Amino acid sequence: MMNAINTALSGFNAAATQVLVNANNIANQSSANYTPEQVIQTAQASGTVSAQIVPAASNDIALQFVQMQLASYDARANLSVLATSSKMMQSLLNITA
């Protein structure tokens, strides 16, 4: 149960990082000397996800919006896992009480 929670939390955090980076890239697209960034998500052996921010080669605004939308779907999916885990834990506690 805890592994599912840790996986969902790390996935949610990675999605939140993606949204923040995309928003920053969009907001600063016309700023002089701004270097766009991208998020690299990596699966860990523990089942979690790590997110690393690195410089991006380009700042395609259309791609930024698409990535932001996909990250919002990822965040919602991970929140659903957390909600389901919470319900399962509550059911287990009710059974053992």
Backbone as numpy.savetxt, mean C-alpha at the origin, in Angstrom:
# Nx Ny Nz CAx CAy CAz Cx Cy Cz
-3.49 -16.48 12.31 -4.31 -15.29 12.31 -3.44 -14.03 12.31
-2.39 -14.05 13.16 -1.53 -12.87 13.25 -0.76 -12.64 11.95
-0.41 -13.73 11.26 0.30 -13.60 10.00 -0.57 -12.87 8.97
-1.86 -13.18 8.94 -2.77 -12.50 8.00 -2.87 -11.02 8.34
-2.90 -10.72 9.63 -2.99 -9.32 10.05 -1.71 -8.58 9.67
-0.56 -9.19 9.94 0.72 -8.55 9.58 0.84 -8.34 8.08
0.41 -9.33 7.31 0.46 -9.22 5.85 -0.44 -8.10 5.37
-1.66 -8.04 5.90 -2.61 -6.99 5.50 -2.12 -5.60 5.90
-1.56 -5.49 7.09 -1.03 -4.18 7.52 0.13 -3.73 6.64
1.03 -4.64 6.32 2.16 -4.25 5.48 1.69 -3.91 4.07
0.70 -4.64 3.58 0.14 -4.33 2.26 -0.55 -2.98 2.24
-1.29 -2.69 3.32 -1.95 -1.38 3.41 -0.91 -0.26 3.47
0.13 -0.44 4.26 1.19 0.58 4.35 1.89 0.79 3.02
2.12 -0.29 2.28 2.75 -0.17 0.96 1.83 0.59 0.01
0.53 0.31 0.06 -0.43 1.01 -0.79 -0.50 2.49 -0.42
-0.48 2.80 0.87 -0.50 4.19 1.32 0.75 4.93 0.85
1.89 4.26 0.91 3.13 4.85 0.42 3.02 5.16 -1.07
2.44 4.24 -1.83 2.25 4.44 -3.27 1.39 5.66 -3.55
0.29 5.80 -2.82 -0.60 6.95 -3.02 0.14 8.25 -2.70
0.88 8.28 -1.61 1.62 9.49 -1.23 2.66 9.87 -2.28
3.38 8.88 -2.78 4.40 9.15 -3.79 3.76 9.66 -5.08
2.66 9.03 -5.52 1.97 9.49 -6.72 1.45 10.91 -6.55
0.85 11.21 -5.41 0.34 12.55 -5.15 1.47 13.58 -5.18
2.60 13.21 -4.60 3.76 14.10 -4.60 4.27 14.33 -6.01
4.32 13.28 -6.82 4.77 13.42 -8.21 3.83 14.32 -9.01
2.53 14.16 -8.80 1.55 14.98 -9.51 1.65 16.44 -9.09
1.75 16.66 -7.78 1.81 18.03 -7.27 3.07 18.77 -7.71
4.16 18.04 -7.90 5.44 18.69 -8.22 5.86 18.53 -9.67
4.94 18.11 -10.54 5.31 17.82 -11.92 5.95 19.00 -12.64
5.54 20.22 -12.32 6.10 21.37 -13.04 7.11 22.15 -12.19
7.52 21.57 -11.08 8.54 22.21 -10.25 9.92 22.01 -10.88
10.70 23.07 -10.84 12.06 22.99 -11.39 12.90 22.07 -10.51
13.73 21.30 -11.14 14.68 20.41 -10.46 14.02 19.34 -9.61
12.76 19.03 -9.86 12.10 17.97 -9.10 12.41 16.62 -9.73
12.79 15.67 -8.91 13.05 14.31 -9.38 11.87 13.44 -8.98
11.13 12.91 -9.95 10.00 12.04 -9.61 10.48 10.77 -8.91
9.57 10.19 -8.14 9.90 8.99 -7.39 8.93 7.87 -7.77
9.31 6.66 -7.43 8.44 5.51 -7.62 8.58 4.60 -6.41
7.61 3.74 -6.23 7.63 2.80 -5.11 7.91 1.41 -5.66
8.87 0.74 -5.05 9.18 -0.64 -5.37 8.68 -1.49 -4.21
7.71 -2.37 -4.49 7.18 -3.25 -3.47 7.82 -4.62 -3.62
8.25 -5.16 -2.48 8.93 -6.45 -2.49 8.29 -7.38 -1.47
7.98 -8.60 -1.89 7.46 -9.60 -0.97 8.59 -10.09 -0.07
8.29 -10.22 1.21 9.26 -10.68 2.18 8.99 -12.15 2.52
10.00 -12.84 3.03 9.85 -14.25 3.39 8.81 -14.45 4.48
8.57 -13.44 5.28 7.60 -13.52 6.37 6.16 -13.42 5.88
6.00 -13.14 4.58 4.66 -12.97 4.02 4.21 -11.53 3.96
5.04 -10.64 4.44 4.70 -9.22 4.41 5.24 -8.57 3.14
4.96 -7.27 2.99 5.41 -6.52 1.82 6.21 -5.32 2.31
7.33 -5.05 1.66 8.08 -3.84 1.97 7.95 -2.88 0.79
7.97 -1.59 1.10 7.86 -0.56 0.06 9.08 0.35 0.16
9.77 0.49 -0.95 10.97 1.34 -0.99 10.74 2.44 -2.02
11.04 3.67 -1.64 10.90 4.81 -2.55 12.25 5.05 -3.23
12.23 5.06 -4.57 13.44 5.26 -5.36 13.16 6.30 -6.44
14.19 6.91 -7.00 13.97 7.86 -8.11 13.36 7.14 -9.32
12.48 7.85 -10.01 11.83 7.31 -11.21 12.47 7.90 -12.45
12.42 7.15 -13.54 13.01 7.61 -14.80 12.20 8.75 -15.42
10.87 8.71 -15.27 10.03 9.75 -15.86 8.83 10.00 -14.96
8.06 11.01 -15.30 6.89 11.38 -14.51 5.68 11.48 -15.43
5.21 10.34 -15.91 4.02 10.28 -16.75 2.79 10.48 -15.87
2.11 11.60 -16.03 0.99 11.95 -15.16 -0.15 10.94 -15.28
-0.44 10.47 -16.48 -1.49 9.47 -16.65 -1.16 8.22 -15.85
0.08 7.79 -15.89 0.52 6.61 -15.14 0.39 6.86 -13.64
0.69 8.08 -13.21 0.58 8.42 -11.78 -0.85 8.23 -11.29
-1.82 8.69 -12.08 -3.22 8.55 -11.70 -3.67 7.08 -11.69
-3.21 6.32 -12.66 -3.56 4.90 -12.72 -2.96 4.17 -11.52
-1.70 4.43 -11.22 -1.05 3.79 -10.07 -1.75 4.18 -8.76
-2.18 5.42 -8.67 -2.87 5.87 -7.46 -4.19 5.13 -7.30
-4.92 4.94 -8.39 -6.20 4.21 -8.33 -5.96 2.75 -7.95
-4.95 2.13 -8.54 -4.63 0.74 -8.20 -4.24 0.61 -6.74
-3.48 1.58 -6.24 -3.07 1.55 -4.83 -4.28 1.68 -3.91
-5.28 2.46 -4.32 -6.49 2.58 -3.50 -7.24 1.25 -3.45
-7.25 0.51 -4.57 -7.86 -0.83 -4.57 -7.08 -1.77 -3.64
-5.75 -1.69 -3.70 -4.92 -2.51 -2.81 -5.21 -2.20 -1.35
-5.32 -0.92 -1.03 -5.59 -0.51 0.36 -6.94 -1.07 0.82
-7.96 -0.94 -0.02 -9.29 -1.45 0.34 -9.27 -2.96 0.56
-8.57 -3.67 -0.30 -8.49 -5.14 -0.16 -7.81 -5.51 1.15
-6.75 -4.82 1.49 -6.05 -5.11 2.75 -6.90 -4.75 3.96
-7.67 -3.67 3.87 -8.58 -3.33 4.96 -9.67 -4.39 5.11
-10.11 -4.97 4.02 -11.09 -6.04 4.08 -10.53 -7.27 4.80
-9.27 -7.57 4.54 -8.62 -8.68 5.24 -8.56 -8.39 6.74
-8.22 -7.15 7.10 -8.17 -6.79 8.52 -9.55 -6.91 9.17
-10.58 -6.46 8.48 -11.93 -6.54 9.03 -12.36 -8.00 9.21
-12.06 -8.84 8.23 -12.40 -10.26 8.33 -11.63 -10.92 9.46
-10.35 -10.61 9.61 -9.54 -11.17 10.69 -10.11 -10.76 12.04
-10.55 -9.52 12.14 -11.14 -9.04 13.39 -12.43 -9.82 13.72
-13.27 -10.03 12.71 -14.51 -10.79 12.92 -14.20 -12.23 13.33
-13.21 -12.82 12.69 -12.85 -14.19 13.04 -12.32 -14.28 14.46
-11.51 -13.33 14.86 -10.97 -13.31 16.21 -12.10 -13.14 17.23
-13.04 -12.26 16.92 -14.18 -12.06 17.82 -15.02 -13.32 17.94
-15.24 -14.00 16.82 -15.98 -15.27 16.86 -15.26 -16.31 17.71
-13.97 -16.37 17.57 -13.18 -17.32 18.36 -13.29 -17.00 19.83
-13.21 -15.73 20.18 -13.32 -15.33 21.58 -14.71 -15.64 22.13
-15.73 -15.47 21.31 -17.09 -15.79 21.74 -17.28 -17.28 21.98
-16.64 -18.11 21.16 -16.74 -19.56 21.32 -16.06 -20.01 22.59
-14.89 -19.43 22.88 -14.12 -19.86 24.05 -14.62 -19.23 25.34
-15.49 -18.23 25.26 -15.98 -17.56 26.48 -17.06 -18.34 27.18
